[in-house]
Coordinates of C-alpha atoms and ligand atoms in Angstrom, one line a residue:
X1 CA 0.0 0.0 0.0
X2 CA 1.0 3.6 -0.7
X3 CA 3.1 4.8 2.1
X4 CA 1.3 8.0 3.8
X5 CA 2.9 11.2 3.9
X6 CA 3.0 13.8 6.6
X7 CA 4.2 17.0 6.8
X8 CA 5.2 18.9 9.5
X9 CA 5.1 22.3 11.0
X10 CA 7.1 23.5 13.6
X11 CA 10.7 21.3 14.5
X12 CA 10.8 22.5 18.4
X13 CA 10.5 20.5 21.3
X14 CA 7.4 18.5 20.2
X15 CA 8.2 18.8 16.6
X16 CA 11.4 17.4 17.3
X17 CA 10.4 14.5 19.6
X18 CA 7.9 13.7 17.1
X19 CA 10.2 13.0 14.3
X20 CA 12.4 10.8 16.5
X21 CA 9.5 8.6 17.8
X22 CA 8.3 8.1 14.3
X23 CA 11.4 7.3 12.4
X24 CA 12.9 5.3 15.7
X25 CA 9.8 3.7 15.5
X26 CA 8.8 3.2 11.9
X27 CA 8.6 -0.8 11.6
X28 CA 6.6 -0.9 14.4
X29 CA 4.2 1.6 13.6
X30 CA 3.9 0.3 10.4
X31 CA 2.9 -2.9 11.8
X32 CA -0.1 -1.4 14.0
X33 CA -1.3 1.7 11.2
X34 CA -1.2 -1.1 8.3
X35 CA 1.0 1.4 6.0
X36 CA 4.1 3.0 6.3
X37 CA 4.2 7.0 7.8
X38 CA 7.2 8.9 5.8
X39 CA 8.0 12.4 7.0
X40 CA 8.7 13.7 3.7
X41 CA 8.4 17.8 4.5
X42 CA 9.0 20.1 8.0
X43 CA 9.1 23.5 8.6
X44 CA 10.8 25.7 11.0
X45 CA 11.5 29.6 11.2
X46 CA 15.0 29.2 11.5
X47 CA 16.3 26.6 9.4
X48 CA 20.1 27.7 11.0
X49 CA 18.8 26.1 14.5
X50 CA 20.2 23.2 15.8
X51 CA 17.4 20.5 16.0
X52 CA 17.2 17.7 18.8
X53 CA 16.1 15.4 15.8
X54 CA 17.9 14.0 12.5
X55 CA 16.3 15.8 9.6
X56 CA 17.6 13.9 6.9
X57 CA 15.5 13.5 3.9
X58 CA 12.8 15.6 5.4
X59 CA 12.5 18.6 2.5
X60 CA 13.1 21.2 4.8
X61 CA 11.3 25.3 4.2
X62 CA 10.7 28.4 6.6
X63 CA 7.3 28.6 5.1
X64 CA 4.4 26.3 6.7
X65 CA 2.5 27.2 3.7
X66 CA 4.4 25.2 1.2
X67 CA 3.6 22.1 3.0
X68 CA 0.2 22.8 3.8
X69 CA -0.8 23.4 -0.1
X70 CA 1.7 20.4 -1.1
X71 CA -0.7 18.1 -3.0
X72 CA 1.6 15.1 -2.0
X73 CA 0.5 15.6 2.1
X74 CA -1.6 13.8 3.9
X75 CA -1.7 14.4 6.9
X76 CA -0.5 17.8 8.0
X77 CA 1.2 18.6 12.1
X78 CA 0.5 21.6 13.2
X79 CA 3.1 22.0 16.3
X80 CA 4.0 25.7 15.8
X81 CA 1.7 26.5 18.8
X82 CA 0.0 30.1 19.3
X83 CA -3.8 30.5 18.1
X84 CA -3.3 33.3 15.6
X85 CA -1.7 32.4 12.5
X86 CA -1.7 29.0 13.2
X87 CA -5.7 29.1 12.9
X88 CA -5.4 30.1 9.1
X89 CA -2.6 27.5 8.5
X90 CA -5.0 24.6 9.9
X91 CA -8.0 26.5 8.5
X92 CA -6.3 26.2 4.8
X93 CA -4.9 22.6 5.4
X94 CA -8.6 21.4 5.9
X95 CA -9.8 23.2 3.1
X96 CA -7.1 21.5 1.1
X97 CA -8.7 17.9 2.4
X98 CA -5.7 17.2 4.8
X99 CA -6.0 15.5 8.4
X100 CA -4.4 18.0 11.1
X101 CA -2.7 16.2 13.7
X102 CA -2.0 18.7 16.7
X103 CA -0.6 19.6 20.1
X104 CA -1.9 23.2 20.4
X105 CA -4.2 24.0 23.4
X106 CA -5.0 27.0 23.1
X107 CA -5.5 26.7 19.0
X108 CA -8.5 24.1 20.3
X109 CA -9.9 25.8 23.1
X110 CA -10.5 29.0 21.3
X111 CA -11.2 28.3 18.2
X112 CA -11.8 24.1 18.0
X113 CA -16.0 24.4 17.5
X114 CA -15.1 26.6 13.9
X115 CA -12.6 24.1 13.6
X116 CA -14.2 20.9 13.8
X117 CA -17.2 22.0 12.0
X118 CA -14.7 23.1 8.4
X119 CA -13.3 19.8 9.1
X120 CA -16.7 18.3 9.4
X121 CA -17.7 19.7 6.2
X122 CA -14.7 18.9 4.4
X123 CA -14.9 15.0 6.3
X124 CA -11.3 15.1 7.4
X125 CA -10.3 14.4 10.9
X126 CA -8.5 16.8 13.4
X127 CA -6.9 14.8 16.3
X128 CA -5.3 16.4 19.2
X129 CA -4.7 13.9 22.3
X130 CA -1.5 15.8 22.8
X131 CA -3.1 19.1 23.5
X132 CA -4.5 17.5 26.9
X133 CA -1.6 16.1 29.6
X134 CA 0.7 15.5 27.1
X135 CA 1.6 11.6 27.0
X136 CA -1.6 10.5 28.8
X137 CA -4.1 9.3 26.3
X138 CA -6.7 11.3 28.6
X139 CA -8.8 11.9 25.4
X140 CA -9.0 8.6 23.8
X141 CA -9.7 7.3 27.5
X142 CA -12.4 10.1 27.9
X143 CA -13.5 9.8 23.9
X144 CA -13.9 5.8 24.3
X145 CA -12.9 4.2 26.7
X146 CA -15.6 5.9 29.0
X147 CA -18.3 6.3 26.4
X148 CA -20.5 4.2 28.4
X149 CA -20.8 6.5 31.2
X150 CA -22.4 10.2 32.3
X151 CA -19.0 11.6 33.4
X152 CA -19.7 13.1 36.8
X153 CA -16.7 15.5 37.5
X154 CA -13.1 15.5 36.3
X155 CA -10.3 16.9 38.6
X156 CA -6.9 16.9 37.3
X157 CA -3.5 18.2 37.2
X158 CA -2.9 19.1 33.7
X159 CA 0.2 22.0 33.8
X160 CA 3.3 20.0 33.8
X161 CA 5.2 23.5 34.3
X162 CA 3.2 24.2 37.1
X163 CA 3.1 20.7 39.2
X164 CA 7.4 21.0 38.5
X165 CA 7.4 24.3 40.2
X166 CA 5.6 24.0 43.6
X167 CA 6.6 20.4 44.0
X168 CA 10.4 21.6 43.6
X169 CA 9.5 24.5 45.6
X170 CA 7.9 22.2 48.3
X171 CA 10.5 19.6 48.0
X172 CA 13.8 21.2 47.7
X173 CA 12.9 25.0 49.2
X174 CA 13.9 26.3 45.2
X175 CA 13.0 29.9 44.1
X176 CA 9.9 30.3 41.8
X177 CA 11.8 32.0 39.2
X178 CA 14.8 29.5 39.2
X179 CA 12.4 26.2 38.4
X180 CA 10.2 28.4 35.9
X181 CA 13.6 28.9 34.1
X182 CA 14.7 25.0 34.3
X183 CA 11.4 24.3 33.1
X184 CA 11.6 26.5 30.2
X185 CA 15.1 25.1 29.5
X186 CA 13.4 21.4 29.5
X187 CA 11.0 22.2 27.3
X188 CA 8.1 22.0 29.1
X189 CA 6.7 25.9 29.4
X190 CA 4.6 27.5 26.9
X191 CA 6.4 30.2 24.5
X192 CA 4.8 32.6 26.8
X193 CA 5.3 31.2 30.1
X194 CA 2.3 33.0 32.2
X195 CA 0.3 31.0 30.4
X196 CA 1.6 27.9 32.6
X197 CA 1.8 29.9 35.4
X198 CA -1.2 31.8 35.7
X199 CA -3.2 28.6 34.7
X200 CA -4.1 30.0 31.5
X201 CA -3.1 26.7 29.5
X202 CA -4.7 24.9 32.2
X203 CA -7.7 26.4 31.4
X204 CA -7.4 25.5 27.8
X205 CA -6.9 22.2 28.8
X206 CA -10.0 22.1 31.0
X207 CA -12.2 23.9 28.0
X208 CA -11.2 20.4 26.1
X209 CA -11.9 17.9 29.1
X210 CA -15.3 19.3 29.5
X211 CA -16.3 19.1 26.3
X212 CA -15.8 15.7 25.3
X213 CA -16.7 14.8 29.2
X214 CA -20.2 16.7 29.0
X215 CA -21.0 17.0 25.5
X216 CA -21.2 20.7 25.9
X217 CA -19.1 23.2 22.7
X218 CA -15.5 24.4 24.0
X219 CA -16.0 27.9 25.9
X220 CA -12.8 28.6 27.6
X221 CA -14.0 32.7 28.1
X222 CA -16.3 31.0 30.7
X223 CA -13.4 28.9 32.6
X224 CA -12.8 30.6 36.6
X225 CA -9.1 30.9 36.0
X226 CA -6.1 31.4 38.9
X227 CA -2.5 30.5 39.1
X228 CA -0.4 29.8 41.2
X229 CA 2.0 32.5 41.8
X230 CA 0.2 33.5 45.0
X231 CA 0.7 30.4 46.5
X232 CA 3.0 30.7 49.7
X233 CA 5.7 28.7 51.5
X234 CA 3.9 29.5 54.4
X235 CA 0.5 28.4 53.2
X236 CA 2.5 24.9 51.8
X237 CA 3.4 24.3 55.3
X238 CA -0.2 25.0 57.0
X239 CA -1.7 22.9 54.6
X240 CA 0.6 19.9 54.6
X241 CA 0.1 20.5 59.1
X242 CA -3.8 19.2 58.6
X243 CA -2.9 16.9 56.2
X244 CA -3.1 18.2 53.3
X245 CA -1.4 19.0 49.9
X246 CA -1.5 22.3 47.5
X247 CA -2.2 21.2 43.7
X248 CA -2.9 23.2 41.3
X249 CA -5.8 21.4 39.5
X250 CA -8.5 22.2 36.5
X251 CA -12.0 20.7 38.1
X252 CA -15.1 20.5 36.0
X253 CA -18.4 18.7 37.8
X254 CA -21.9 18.8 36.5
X255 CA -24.2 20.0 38.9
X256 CA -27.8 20.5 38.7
X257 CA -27.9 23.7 37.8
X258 CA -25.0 23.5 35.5
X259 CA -21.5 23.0 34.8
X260 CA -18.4 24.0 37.0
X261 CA -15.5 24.9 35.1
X262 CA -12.7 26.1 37.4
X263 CA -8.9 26.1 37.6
X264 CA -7.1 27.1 40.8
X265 CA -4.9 25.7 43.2
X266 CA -6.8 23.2 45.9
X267 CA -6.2 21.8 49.0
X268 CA -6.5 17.6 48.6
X269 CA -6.0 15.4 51.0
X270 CA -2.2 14.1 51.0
X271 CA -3.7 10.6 51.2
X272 CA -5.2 10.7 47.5
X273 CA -3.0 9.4 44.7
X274 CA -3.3 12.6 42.8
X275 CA -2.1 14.8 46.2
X276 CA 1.2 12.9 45.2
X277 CA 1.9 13.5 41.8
X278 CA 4.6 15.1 41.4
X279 CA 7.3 17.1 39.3
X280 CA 6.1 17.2 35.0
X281 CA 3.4 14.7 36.0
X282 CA 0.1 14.8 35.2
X283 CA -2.9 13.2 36.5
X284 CA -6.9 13.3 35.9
X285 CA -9.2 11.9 38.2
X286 CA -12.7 11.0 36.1
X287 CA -15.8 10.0 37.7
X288 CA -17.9 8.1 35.9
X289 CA -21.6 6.8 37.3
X290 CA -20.5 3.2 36.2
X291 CA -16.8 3.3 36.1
X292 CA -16.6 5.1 39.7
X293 CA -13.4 7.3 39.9
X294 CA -10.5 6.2 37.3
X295 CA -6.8 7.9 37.9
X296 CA -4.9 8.6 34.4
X297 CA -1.1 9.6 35.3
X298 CA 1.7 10.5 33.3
X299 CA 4.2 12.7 31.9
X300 CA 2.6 15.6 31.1
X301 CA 5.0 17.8 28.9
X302 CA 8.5 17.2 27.1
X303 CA 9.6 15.9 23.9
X304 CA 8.9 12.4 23.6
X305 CA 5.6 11.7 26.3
X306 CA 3.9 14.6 23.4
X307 CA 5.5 12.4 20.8
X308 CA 4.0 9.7 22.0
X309 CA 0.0 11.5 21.6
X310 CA 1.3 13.0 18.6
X311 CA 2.1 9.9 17.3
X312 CA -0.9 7.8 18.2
X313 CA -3.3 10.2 16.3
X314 CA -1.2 10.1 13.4
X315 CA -1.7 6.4 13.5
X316 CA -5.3 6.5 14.2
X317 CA -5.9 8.7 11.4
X318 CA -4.4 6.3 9.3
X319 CA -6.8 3.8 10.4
X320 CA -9.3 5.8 9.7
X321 CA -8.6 6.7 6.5
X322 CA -10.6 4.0 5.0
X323 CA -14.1 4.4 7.4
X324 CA -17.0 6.8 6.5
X325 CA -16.4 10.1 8.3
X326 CA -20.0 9.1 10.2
X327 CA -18.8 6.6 11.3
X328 CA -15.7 8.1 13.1
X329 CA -15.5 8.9 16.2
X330 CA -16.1 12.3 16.8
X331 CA -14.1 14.9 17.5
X332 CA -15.7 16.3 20.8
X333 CA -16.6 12.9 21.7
X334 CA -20.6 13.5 21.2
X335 CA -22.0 13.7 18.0
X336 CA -21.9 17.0 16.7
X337 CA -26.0 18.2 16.5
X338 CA -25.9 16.5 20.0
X339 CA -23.9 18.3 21.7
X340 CA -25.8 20.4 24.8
X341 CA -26.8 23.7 25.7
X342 CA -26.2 22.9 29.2
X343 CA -25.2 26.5 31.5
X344 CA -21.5 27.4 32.8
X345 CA -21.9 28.4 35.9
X346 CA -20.6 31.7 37.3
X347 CA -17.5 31.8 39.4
X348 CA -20.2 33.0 42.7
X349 CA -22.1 29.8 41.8
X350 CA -19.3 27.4 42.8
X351 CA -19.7 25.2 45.4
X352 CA -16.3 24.0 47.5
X353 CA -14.7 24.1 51.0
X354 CA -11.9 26.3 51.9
X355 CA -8.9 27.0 53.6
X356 CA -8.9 30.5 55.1
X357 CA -5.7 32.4 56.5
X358 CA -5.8 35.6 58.3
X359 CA -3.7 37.5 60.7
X360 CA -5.5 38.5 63.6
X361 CA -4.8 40.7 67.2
X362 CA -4.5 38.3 69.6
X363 CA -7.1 38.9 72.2
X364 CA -10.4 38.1 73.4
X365 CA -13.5 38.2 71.5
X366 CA -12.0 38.2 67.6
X367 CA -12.2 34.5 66.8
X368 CA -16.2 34.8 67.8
X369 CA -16.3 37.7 65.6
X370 CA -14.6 36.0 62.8
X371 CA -16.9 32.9 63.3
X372 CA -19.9 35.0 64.1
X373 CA -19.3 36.7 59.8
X374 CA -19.1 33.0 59.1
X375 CA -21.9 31.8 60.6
X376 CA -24.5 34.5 59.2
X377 CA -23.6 33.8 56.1
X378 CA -24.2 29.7 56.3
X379 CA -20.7 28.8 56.2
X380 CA -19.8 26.4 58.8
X381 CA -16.1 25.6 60.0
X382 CA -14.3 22.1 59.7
X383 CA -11.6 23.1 61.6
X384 CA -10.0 26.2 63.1
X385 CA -6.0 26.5 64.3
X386 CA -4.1 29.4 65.9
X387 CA -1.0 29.5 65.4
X388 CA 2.2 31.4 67.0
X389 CA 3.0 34.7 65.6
X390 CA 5.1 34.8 62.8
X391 CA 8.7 36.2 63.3
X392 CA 9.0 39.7 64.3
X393 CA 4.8 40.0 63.9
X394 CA 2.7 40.5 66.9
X395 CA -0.8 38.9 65.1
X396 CA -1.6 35.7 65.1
X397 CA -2.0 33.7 61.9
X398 CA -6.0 32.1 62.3
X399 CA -6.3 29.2 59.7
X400 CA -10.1 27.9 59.0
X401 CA -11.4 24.7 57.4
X402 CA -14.8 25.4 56.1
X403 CA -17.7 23.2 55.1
X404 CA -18.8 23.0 51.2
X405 CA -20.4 26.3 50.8
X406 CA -21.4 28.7 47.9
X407 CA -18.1 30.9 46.3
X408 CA -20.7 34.1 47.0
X409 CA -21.2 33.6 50.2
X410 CA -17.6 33.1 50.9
X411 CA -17.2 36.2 49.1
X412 CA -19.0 38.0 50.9
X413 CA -17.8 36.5 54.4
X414 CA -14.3 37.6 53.1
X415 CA -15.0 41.2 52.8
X416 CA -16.5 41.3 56.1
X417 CA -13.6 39.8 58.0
X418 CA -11.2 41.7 55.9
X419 CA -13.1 45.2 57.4
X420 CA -12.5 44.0 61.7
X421 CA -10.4 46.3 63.0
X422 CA -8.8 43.6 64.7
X423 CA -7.7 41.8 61.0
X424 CA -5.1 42.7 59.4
X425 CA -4.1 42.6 55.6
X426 CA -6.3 39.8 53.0
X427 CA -7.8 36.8 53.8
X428 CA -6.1 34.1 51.9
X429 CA -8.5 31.7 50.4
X430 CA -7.5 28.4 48.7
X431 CA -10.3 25.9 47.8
X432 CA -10.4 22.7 49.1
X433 CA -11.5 19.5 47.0
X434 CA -11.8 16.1 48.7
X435 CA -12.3 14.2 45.7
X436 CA -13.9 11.7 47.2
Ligands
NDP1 P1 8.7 25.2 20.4 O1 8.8 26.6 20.6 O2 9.8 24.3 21.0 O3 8.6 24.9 18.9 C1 7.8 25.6 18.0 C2 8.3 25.4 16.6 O4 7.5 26.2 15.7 C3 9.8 25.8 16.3 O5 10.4 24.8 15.5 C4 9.7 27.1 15.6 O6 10.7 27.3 14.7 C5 8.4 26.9 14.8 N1 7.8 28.2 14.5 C6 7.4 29.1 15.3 N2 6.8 30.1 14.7 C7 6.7 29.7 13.4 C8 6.2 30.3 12.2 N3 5.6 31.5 12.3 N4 6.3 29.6 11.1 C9 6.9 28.4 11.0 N5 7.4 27.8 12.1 C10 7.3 28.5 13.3 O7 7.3 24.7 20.9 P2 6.8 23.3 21.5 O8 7.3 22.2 20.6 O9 7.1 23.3 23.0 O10 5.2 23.4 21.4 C11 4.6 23.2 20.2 C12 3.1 23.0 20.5 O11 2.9 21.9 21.3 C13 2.4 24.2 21.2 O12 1.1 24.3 20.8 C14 2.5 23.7 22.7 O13 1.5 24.3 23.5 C15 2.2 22.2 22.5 N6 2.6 21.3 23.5 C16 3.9 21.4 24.0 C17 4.4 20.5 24.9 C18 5.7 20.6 25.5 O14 6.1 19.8 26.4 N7 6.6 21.5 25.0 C19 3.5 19.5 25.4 C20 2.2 19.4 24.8 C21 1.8 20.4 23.9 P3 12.3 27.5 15.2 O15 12.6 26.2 15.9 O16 13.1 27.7 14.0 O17 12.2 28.7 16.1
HSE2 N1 3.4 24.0 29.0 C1 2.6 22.8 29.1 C2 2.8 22.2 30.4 C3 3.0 21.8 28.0 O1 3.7 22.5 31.1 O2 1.9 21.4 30.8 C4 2.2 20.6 28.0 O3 0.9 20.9 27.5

């Protein structure tokens, strides 16, 4: 059978890995897609660069375009990253009846739905299991291996960048800056690095999960989105005290009133699997009514692990190739005029527990008042620690365990015990999941 030929754009760290799993691997992929794969194009901006991958007999060019209206390509990788001139590039390769194979988040958060629907239309297939936790086939196990179940919620940790950071910081006492720069230098961050560390790519990354978990079109402007650049040594240290660990996770849950779509870092007890995952791991906790809770761990950024997704969609496409695009799967999982008009819920509409620190005079009568601002607004404590004055401070850090309560009234509670005259500074608020 005709060999099938892919072009690729963009020869970085997942470009790069990409072309070494598939040429170290070419027999044996062969073997499992039923035709050989042949890189036979690639592009890069600067073709000067030294590449972690051999490019020999890959036509080399600085323009993605040339491979994207090459006749000879099959299937085309997009794994430039970005969502603005990438868009056109993936636009024009499905209008030119190629499969798009890619690793770009933020490309299928934003834009995906307009996507999907050209490719649709055009009945070519746009895979992206590496845009999710890099290696972990957390689509395909979401997409079908799960299609039998209502997916209840979905907690994971899906910033490899981010996990590196605070468990480094936890672990070995290291700067913030200092990881974020070995990360960048092992390939993990984004081009634009905030968007690891503010949970922005988490929150692509959730937009996807949700979609193919619920049915629902990709909406990332309605995703509650924190980082974790305010997290504190200090708060690590309470936290791991009651028995708990700081992750930063994306959570989605279907409620009864609607969908909660949320990224932020969370208290979870250090007993759960997921508390210890550590370093560029990733994990996703699914419920499913019938499944119960299933844990999906692995590498979640680098060369090879987003090889590895890369890779796999290039050899399902190839299976594909030869079914009715009706009978594919689809891309968000649901059929596309089934997919539901079920509401996002605003950020005031979550429900979760919290971990609250304050600083406090210490003297009679503040706790009650603090407790007393809980109280009338329904929130109810789980556990309340006073601890010794920090060093060189006279007030006393007050850390709170709360109940499950609604984000508005905690709001709400937060502003009052900001104004005591006997507080001082912000409440610090982390959620708290027990995934249970
Ligand atoms: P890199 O920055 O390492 O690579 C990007 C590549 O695109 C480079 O080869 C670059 O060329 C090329 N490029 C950039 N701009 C253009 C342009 N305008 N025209 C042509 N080529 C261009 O990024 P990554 O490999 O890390 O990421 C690629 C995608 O994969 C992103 O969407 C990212 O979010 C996603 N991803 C990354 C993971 C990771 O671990 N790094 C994991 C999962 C997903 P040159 O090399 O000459 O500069
Ligand atoms: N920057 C991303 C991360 C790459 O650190 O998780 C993988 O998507």
């Amino acid at each position: 059978m005709k060999p099938i030929k892919v072009g690729i754009l963009g020869l970085g760290t997942v470009g790069g890995g990409t072309v070494n799993v598939l040429t170290r691997n070419a027999a044996e992929i062969a073997r499992r897609a039923g035709r050989d794969i042949v890189i036979t194009r690639a592009s890069a901006k600067d073709l000067a660069k030294p590449r972690i991958c051999n490019t020999e007999g890959i036509t080399l060019t600085n323009d993605p375009m040339d491979i994207i209206n090459d006749p000879e390509i099959d299937i085309v990788l997009e794994l430039i990253g970005g969502a603005g001139a990438v868009k056109d590039m993936v636009l024009t390769a499905i209008a030119n009846g190629k499969h798009v194979v890619t690793a770009n988040k933020s490309l299928i958060a934003l834009h995906g739905n307009e996507i999907f629907a050209k490719a649709s239309e055009k009945g070519v297939i746009v895979a992206f299991e590496a845009a999710v936790a890099g290696g972990i086939p957390i689509i395909k196990a979401i997409r079908e291996g799960l299609s039998g179940n209502q997916i209840q919620w979905l907690a994971g940790i899906i910033n490899g960048t981010g996990n590196f950071i605070l468990t480094e910081m936890r672990d070995k006492g290291r700067d913030f800056a200092d990881v974020l720069a070995e990360a960048q230098a092992l390939g993990y961050a984004e081009a634009d690095p905030t968007f690891d560390v503010e949970g922005i790519d988490a929150a692509h990354k959730l937009t996807i999960l949700a979609s193919i978990a619920f049915g629902i079109p990709l909406q990332f402007e309605k995703v509650y989105t924190e980082g974790i650049t305010q997290i504190t040594r200090t708060d690590v240290e309470y936290a791991e005290q009651l028995g708990y660990r700081i992750k930063h996770l994306g959570i989605a849950r279907k409620t009864a009133e609607g969908i909660e779509l949320r990224v932020h870092p969370t208290l979870i007890p250090e007993r759960r699997l997921i508390a210890n995952v550590n370093g560029v791991m990733n994990a996703v906790l699914v419920k499913g009514d019938a499944v119960g809770p299933s844990l999906y761990y692995g590498a979640g950024a680098g060369a090879e692990p987003t090889a590895s997704a890369v890779v796999a969609d290039v050899i399902d496409v190839v299976r594909a190739l030869t079914s009715d695009p009706e009978n594919r799967v689809p891309h968000l999982a649901f059929q596309a005029d089934a997919l539901a008009d079920i509401p996002v819920l605003a950020a005031e509409r979550i429900k979760t527990a919290y971990y609250l620190r304050l600083n406090a005079e210490d003297k009679p009568g503040v706790l009650a008042d603090v407790t007393r601002i809980l109280a009338s607004h329904n929130i109810s404590i789980e556990a309340i620690i006073q601890k010794e004055p920090l060093k060189g401070e006279t007030a006393v850090p007050i850390i709170l365990l709360t109940q499950i309560t609604l984000e508005q009234e905690m709001n709400a509670a937060i502003v009052a015990i900001e104004a005591l005259s006997t507080v001082s500074g912000k409440v610090c608020r982390i959620r708290l999941e027990t995934l249970g």
